[in-house]
PDB file of C-alpha atoms in Angstrom:
ATOM      1  CA  MET B   1     -51.173  -7.833 -36.871  1.00  0.00           C
ATOM      2  CA  LEU B   2     -51.467 -11.592 -37.348  1.00  0.00           C
ATOM      3  CA  LYS B   3     -54.877 -13.131 -37.660  1.00  0.00           C
ATOM      4  CA  ASN B   4     -55.823 -15.924 -35.328  1.00  0.00           C
ATOM      5  CA  SER B   5     -55.910 -19.180 -37.274  1.00  0.00           C
ATOM      6  CA  ARG B   6     -58.809 -20.438 -35.199  1.00  0.00           C
ATOM      7  CA  ALA B   7     -62.308 -19.365 -36.042  1.00  0.00           C
ATOM      8  CA  SER B   8     -64.369 -17.811 -33.319  1.00  0.00           C
ATOM      9  CA  ALA B   9     -68.007 -18.612 -32.681  1.00  0.00           C
ATOM     10  CA  ASP B  10     -68.941 -15.342 -34.398  1.00  0.00           C
ATOM     11  CA  HIS B  11     -66.850 -16.068 -37.503  1.00  0.00           C
ATOM     12  CA  PRO B  12     -66.878 -19.744 -38.413  1.00  0.00           C
ATOM     13  CA  GLN B  13     -64.289 -20.939 -40.881  1.00  0.00           C
ATOM     14  CA  SER B  14     -65.454 -21.038 -44.440  1.00  0.00           C
ATOM     15  CA  ALA B  15     -65.869 -24.448 -45.987  1.00  0.00           C
ATOM     16  CA  SER B  16     -63.058 -25.757 -48.089  1.00  0.00           C
ATOM     17  CA  PRO B  17     -63.716 -25.169 -51.784  1.00  0.00           C
ATOM     18  CA  ARG B  18     -63.500 -28.917 -52.359  1.00  0.00           C
ATOM     19  CA  SER B  19     -65.953 -29.922 -49.642  1.00  0.00           C
ATOM     20  CA  LEU B  20     -69.642 -30.296 -50.306  1.00  0.00           C
ATOM     21  CA  PRO B  21     -72.576 -29.891 -47.940  1.00  0.00           C
ATOM     22  CA  PRO B  22     -73.795 -33.239 -46.559  1.00  0.00           C
ATOM     23  CA  ASP B  23     -76.936 -33.289 -48.703  1.00  0.00           C
ATOM     24  CA  ALA B  24     -74.870 -32.692 -51.864  1.00  0.00           C
ATOM     25  CA  TRP B  25     -73.038 -36.002 -51.307  1.00  0.00           C
ATOM     26  CA  GLY B  26     -76.336 -37.864 -51.387  1.00  0.00           C
ATOM     27  CA  THR B  27     -77.386 -35.962 -54.510  1.00  0.00           C
ATOM     28  CA  ALA B  28     -74.067 -36.741 -56.206  1.00  0.00           C
ATOM     29  CA  LEU B  29     -74.375 -40.436 -55.357  1.00  0.00           C
ATOM     30  CA  LEU B  30     -77.965 -40.484 -56.612  1.00  0.00           C
ATOM     31  CA  LEU B  31     -76.930 -38.895 -59.925  1.00  0.00           C
ATOM     32  CA  ILE B  32     -74.006 -41.294 -60.332  1.00  0.00           C
ATOM     33  CA  GLY B  33     -76.303 -44.244 -59.581  1.00  0.00           C
ATOM     34  CA  ALA B  34     -78.948 -43.011 -62.037  1.00  0.00           C
ATOM     35  CA  ALA B  35     -76.346 -42.494 -64.774  1.00  0.00           C
ATOM     36  CA  GLY B  36     -74.888 -45.931 -64.075  1.00  0.00           C
ATOM     37  CA  PHE B  37     -78.344 -47.471 -64.249  1.00  0.00           C
ATOM     38  CA  ALA B  38     -79.113 -45.780 -67.557  1.00  0.00           C
ATOM     39  CA  LEU B  39     -75.790 -46.751 -69.109  1.00  0.00           C
ATOM     40  CA  ARG B  40     -76.208 -50.383 -68.109  1.00  0.00           C
ATOM     41  CA  PHE B  41     -79.903 -50.976 -68.750  1.00  0.00           C
ATOM     42  CA  ILE B  42     -80.636 -48.927 -71.865  1.00  0.00           C
ATOM     43  CA  GLY B  43     -80.139 -51.037 -74.957  1.00  0.00           C
ATOM     44  CA  LEU B  44     -80.324 -54.469 -73.336  1.00  0.00           C
ATOM     45  CA  ALA B  45     -82.536 -55.687 -76.173  1.00  0.00           C
ATOM     46  CA  TRP B  46     -79.859 -54.772 -78.734  1.00  0.00           C
ATOM     47  CA  GLY B  47     -79.571 -57.415 -81.452  1.00  0.00           C
ATOM     48  CA  LEU B  48     -82.283 -59.694 -80.114  1.00  0.00           C
ATOM     49  CA  PRO B  49     -83.367 -62.357 -80.968  1.00  0.00           C
ATOM     50  CA  TYR B  50     -79.795 -63.070 -82.064  1.00  0.00           C
ATOM     51  CA  GLU B  51     -76.757 -63.589 -79.841  1.00  0.00           C
ATOM     52  CA  MET B  52     -74.807 -60.514 -80.780  1.00  0.00           C
ATOM     53  CA  HIS B  53     -72.182 -60.445 -78.039  1.00  0.00           C
ATOM     54  CA  PRO B  54     -69.319 -62.958 -78.416  1.00  0.00           C
ATOM     55  CA  ASP B  55     -69.746 -64.218 -74.827  1.00  0.00           C
ATOM     56  CA  GLU B  56     -73.420 -65.076 -75.125  1.00  0.00           C
ATOM     57  CA  PRO B  57     -73.164 -68.230 -77.257  1.00  0.00           C
ATOM     58  CA  VAL B  58     -70.473 -69.648 -74.968  1.00  0.00           C
ATOM     59  CA  ILE B  59     -72.430 -68.964 -71.780  1.00  0.00           C
ATOM     60  CA  LEU B  60     -75.722 -70.241 -73.210  1.00  0.00           C
ATOM     61  CA  ALA B  61     -74.119 -73.407 -74.598  1.00  0.00           C
ATOM     62  CA  THR B  62     -72.667 -74.099 -71.153  1.00  0.00           C
ATOM     63  CA  VAL B  63     -76.055 -73.557 -69.511  1.00  0.00           C
ATOM     64  CA  GLU B  64     -77.702 -75.832 -72.079  1.00  0.00           C
ATOM     65  CA  ARG B  65     -75.120 -78.535 -71.365  1.00  0.00           C
ATOM     66  CA  MET B  66     -75.851 -78.168 -67.645  1.00  0.00           C
ATOM     67  CA  SER B  67     -79.545 -78.768 -68.299  1.00  0.00           C
ATOM     68  CA  TRP B  68     -78.750 -82.192 -69.794  1.00  0.00           C
ATOM     69  CA  GLY B  69     -77.892 -83.636 -66.416  1.00  0.00           C
ATOM     70  CA  SER B  70     -74.562 -82.620 -64.900  1.00  0.00           C
ATOM     71  CA  LEU B  71     -74.649 -79.369 -62.985  1.00  0.00           C
ATOM     72  CA  ASN B  72     -70.901 -79.046 -63.399  1.00  0.00           C
ATOM     73  CA  PRO B  73     -70.432 -76.254 -65.935  1.00  0.00           C
ATOM     74  CA  GLY B  74     -67.162 -77.821 -67.058  1.00  0.00           C
ATOM     75  CA  PHE B  75     -66.217 -74.326 -68.168  1.00  0.00           C
ATOM     76  CA  PHE B  76     -64.607 -71.927 -65.741  1.00  0.00           C
ATOM     77  CA  ILE B  77     -63.460 -68.950 -67.776  1.00  0.00           C
ATOM     78  CA  TYR B  78     -66.503 -67.091 -66.448  1.00  0.00           C
ATOM     79  CA  PRO B  79     -67.546 -67.212 -62.783  1.00  0.00           C
ATOM     80  CA  GLY B  80     -69.313 -70.462 -61.880  1.00  0.00           C
ATOM     81  CA  PHE B  81     -71.855 -68.695 -59.687  1.00  0.00           C
ATOM     82  CA  PHE B  82     -72.970 -66.631 -62.673  1.00  0.00           C
ATOM     83  CA  MET B  83     -73.386 -69.817 -64.731  1.00  0.00           C
ATOM     84  CA  TYR B  84     -75.610 -71.300 -62.037  1.00  0.00           C
ATOM     85  CA  GLN B  85     -77.679 -68.128 -61.927  1.00  0.00           C
ATOM     86  CA  VAL B  86     -78.168 -68.158 -65.698  1.00  0.00           C
ATOM     87  CA  PHE B  87     -79.044 -71.851 -65.429  1.00  0.00           C
ATOM     88  CA  LEU B  88     -81.757 -70.999 -62.866  1.00  0.00           C
ATOM     89  CA  LEU B  89     -82.936 -68.159 -65.109  1.00  0.00           C
ATOM     90  CA  SER B  90     -83.216 -70.638 -67.977  1.00  0.00           C
ATOM     91  CA  ARG B  91     -85.442 -72.890 -65.870  1.00  0.00           C
ATOM     92  CA  VAL B  92     -87.693 -69.937 -65.020  1.00  0.00           C
ATOM     93  CA  VAL B  93     -87.776 -68.473 -68.544  1.00  0.00           C
ATOM     94  CA  PHE B  94     -88.391 -71.775 -70.324  1.00  0.00           C
ATOM     95  CA  GLY B  95     -90.777 -72.903 -67.581  1.00  0.00           C
ATOM     96  CA  MET B  96     -92.888 -69.850 -68.325  1.00  0.00           C
ATOM     97  CA  GLY B  97     -92.907 -70.646 -72.038  1.00  0.00           C
ATOM     98  CA  GLY B  98     -90.167 -68.177 -72.937  1.00  0.00           C
ATOM     99  CA  GLU B  99     -87.876 -68.422 -75.908  1.00  0.00           C
ATOM    100  CA  HIS B 100     -84.139 -68.311 -76.427  1.00  0.00           C
ATOM    101  CA  ALA B 101     -84.181 -64.506 -76.856  1.00  0.00           C
ATOM    102  CA  ASP B 102     -85.989 -64.167 -73.512  1.00  0.00           C
ATOM    103  CA  LEU B 103     -83.163 -66.021 -71.786  1.00  0.00           C
ATOM    104  CA  ILE B 104     -80.565 -63.816 -73.462  1.00  0.00           C
ATOM    105  CA  TYR B 105     -82.447 -60.736 -72.279  1.00  0.00           C
ATOM    106  CA  ALA B 106     -82.788 -62.088 -68.721  1.00  0.00           C
ATOM    107  CA  ALA B 107     -79.057 -62.880 -68.596  1.00  0.00           C
ATOM    108  CA  ARG B 108     -78.269 -59.378 -69.832  1.00  0.00           C
ATOM    109  CA  VAL B 109     -80.473 -57.917 -67.086  1.00  0.00           C
ATOM    110  CA  LEU B 110     -78.633 -60.020 -64.496  1.00  0.00           C
ATOM    111  CA  THR B 111     -75.270 -58.812 -65.799  1.00  0.00           C
ATOM    112  CA  ALA B 112     -76.427 -55.183 -65.876  1.00  0.00           C
ATOM    113  CA  MET B 113     -77.769 -55.491 -62.333  1.00  0.00           C
ATOM    114  CA  TYR B 114     -74.390 -56.678 -61.073  1.00  0.00           C
ATOM    115  CA  GLY B 115     -72.669 -53.824 -62.865  1.00  0.00           C
ATOM    116  CA  TRP B 116     -75.066 -51.309 -61.348  1.00  0.00           C
ATOM    117  CA  LEU B 117     -74.704 -52.723 -57.829  1.00  0.00           C
ATOM    118  CA  THR B 118     -70.943 -52.433 -58.203  1.00  0.00           C
ATOM    119  CA  ILE B 119     -71.328 -48.642 -58.135  1.00  0.00           C
ATOM    120  CA  GLY B 120     -72.686 -48.816 -54.588  1.00  0.00           C
ATOM    121  CA  PHE B 121     -70.069 -51.323 -53.515  1.00  0.00           C
ATOM    122  CA  VAL B 122     -67.220 -49.163 -54.836  1.00  0.00           C
ATOM    123  CA  TYR B 123     -68.741 -46.115 -53.113  1.00  0.00           C
ATOM    124  CA  LEU B 124     -68.906 -47.938 -49.774  1.00  0.00           C
ATOM    125  CA  LEU B 125     -65.367 -49.256 -50.165  1.00  0.00           C
ATOM    126  CA  GLY B 126     -63.984 -45.841 -51.128  1.00  0.00           C
ATOM    127  CA  THR B 127     -65.858 -44.151 -48.278  1.00  0.00           C
ATOM    128  CA  ARG B 128     -64.488 -46.627 -45.785  1.00  0.00           C
ATOM    129  CA  LEU B 129     -60.923 -46.270 -47.072  1.00  0.00           C
ATOM    130  CA  GLY B 130     -60.781 -42.528 -47.631  1.00  0.00           C
ATOM    131  CA  GLY B 131     -64.030 -40.734 -46.896  1.00  0.00           C
ATOM    132  CA  ARG B 132     -66.989 -39.570 -48.957  1.00  0.00           C
ATOM    133  CA  ARG B 133     -64.915 -37.736 -51.499  1.00  0.00           C
ATOM    134  CA  LEU B 134     -62.904 -40.827 -52.408  1.00  0.00           C
ATOM    135  CA  GLY B 135     -66.051 -42.960 -52.443  1.00  0.00           C
ATOM    136  CA  THR B 136     -67.774 -40.551 -54.805  1.00  0.00           C
ATOM    137  CA  ILE B 137     -64.817 -40.353 -57.152  1.00  0.00           C
TER     138      ILE B 137
END
């Protein structure tokens, strides 16, 4: 005798082995976000007070040149908006009596923050395009 492919009210279909309960999706996203945060923010003080990353001297020299008068970075290999944000950070850091290493650290925090926020953006994009599973992957 053939079984009915539809589940009755007394015998609901079992969940697909690949599906997760709704609260597990939130837990998975929370764990991914926490891991992403840790990977981006731990070690930000590495090498300070020196500019250890090859991009840092270039970005900081551009920001210093911007502080001499022209707000045109004159350098567009990196996003201009980021240069303006680091420029504003430099005004805040140096206005509070900070040093060069403090600006490097603040710029690293800004970069790490953008990287961490990208996790949420990619999740939302994947969820919109293909559901929670794709967004979580």
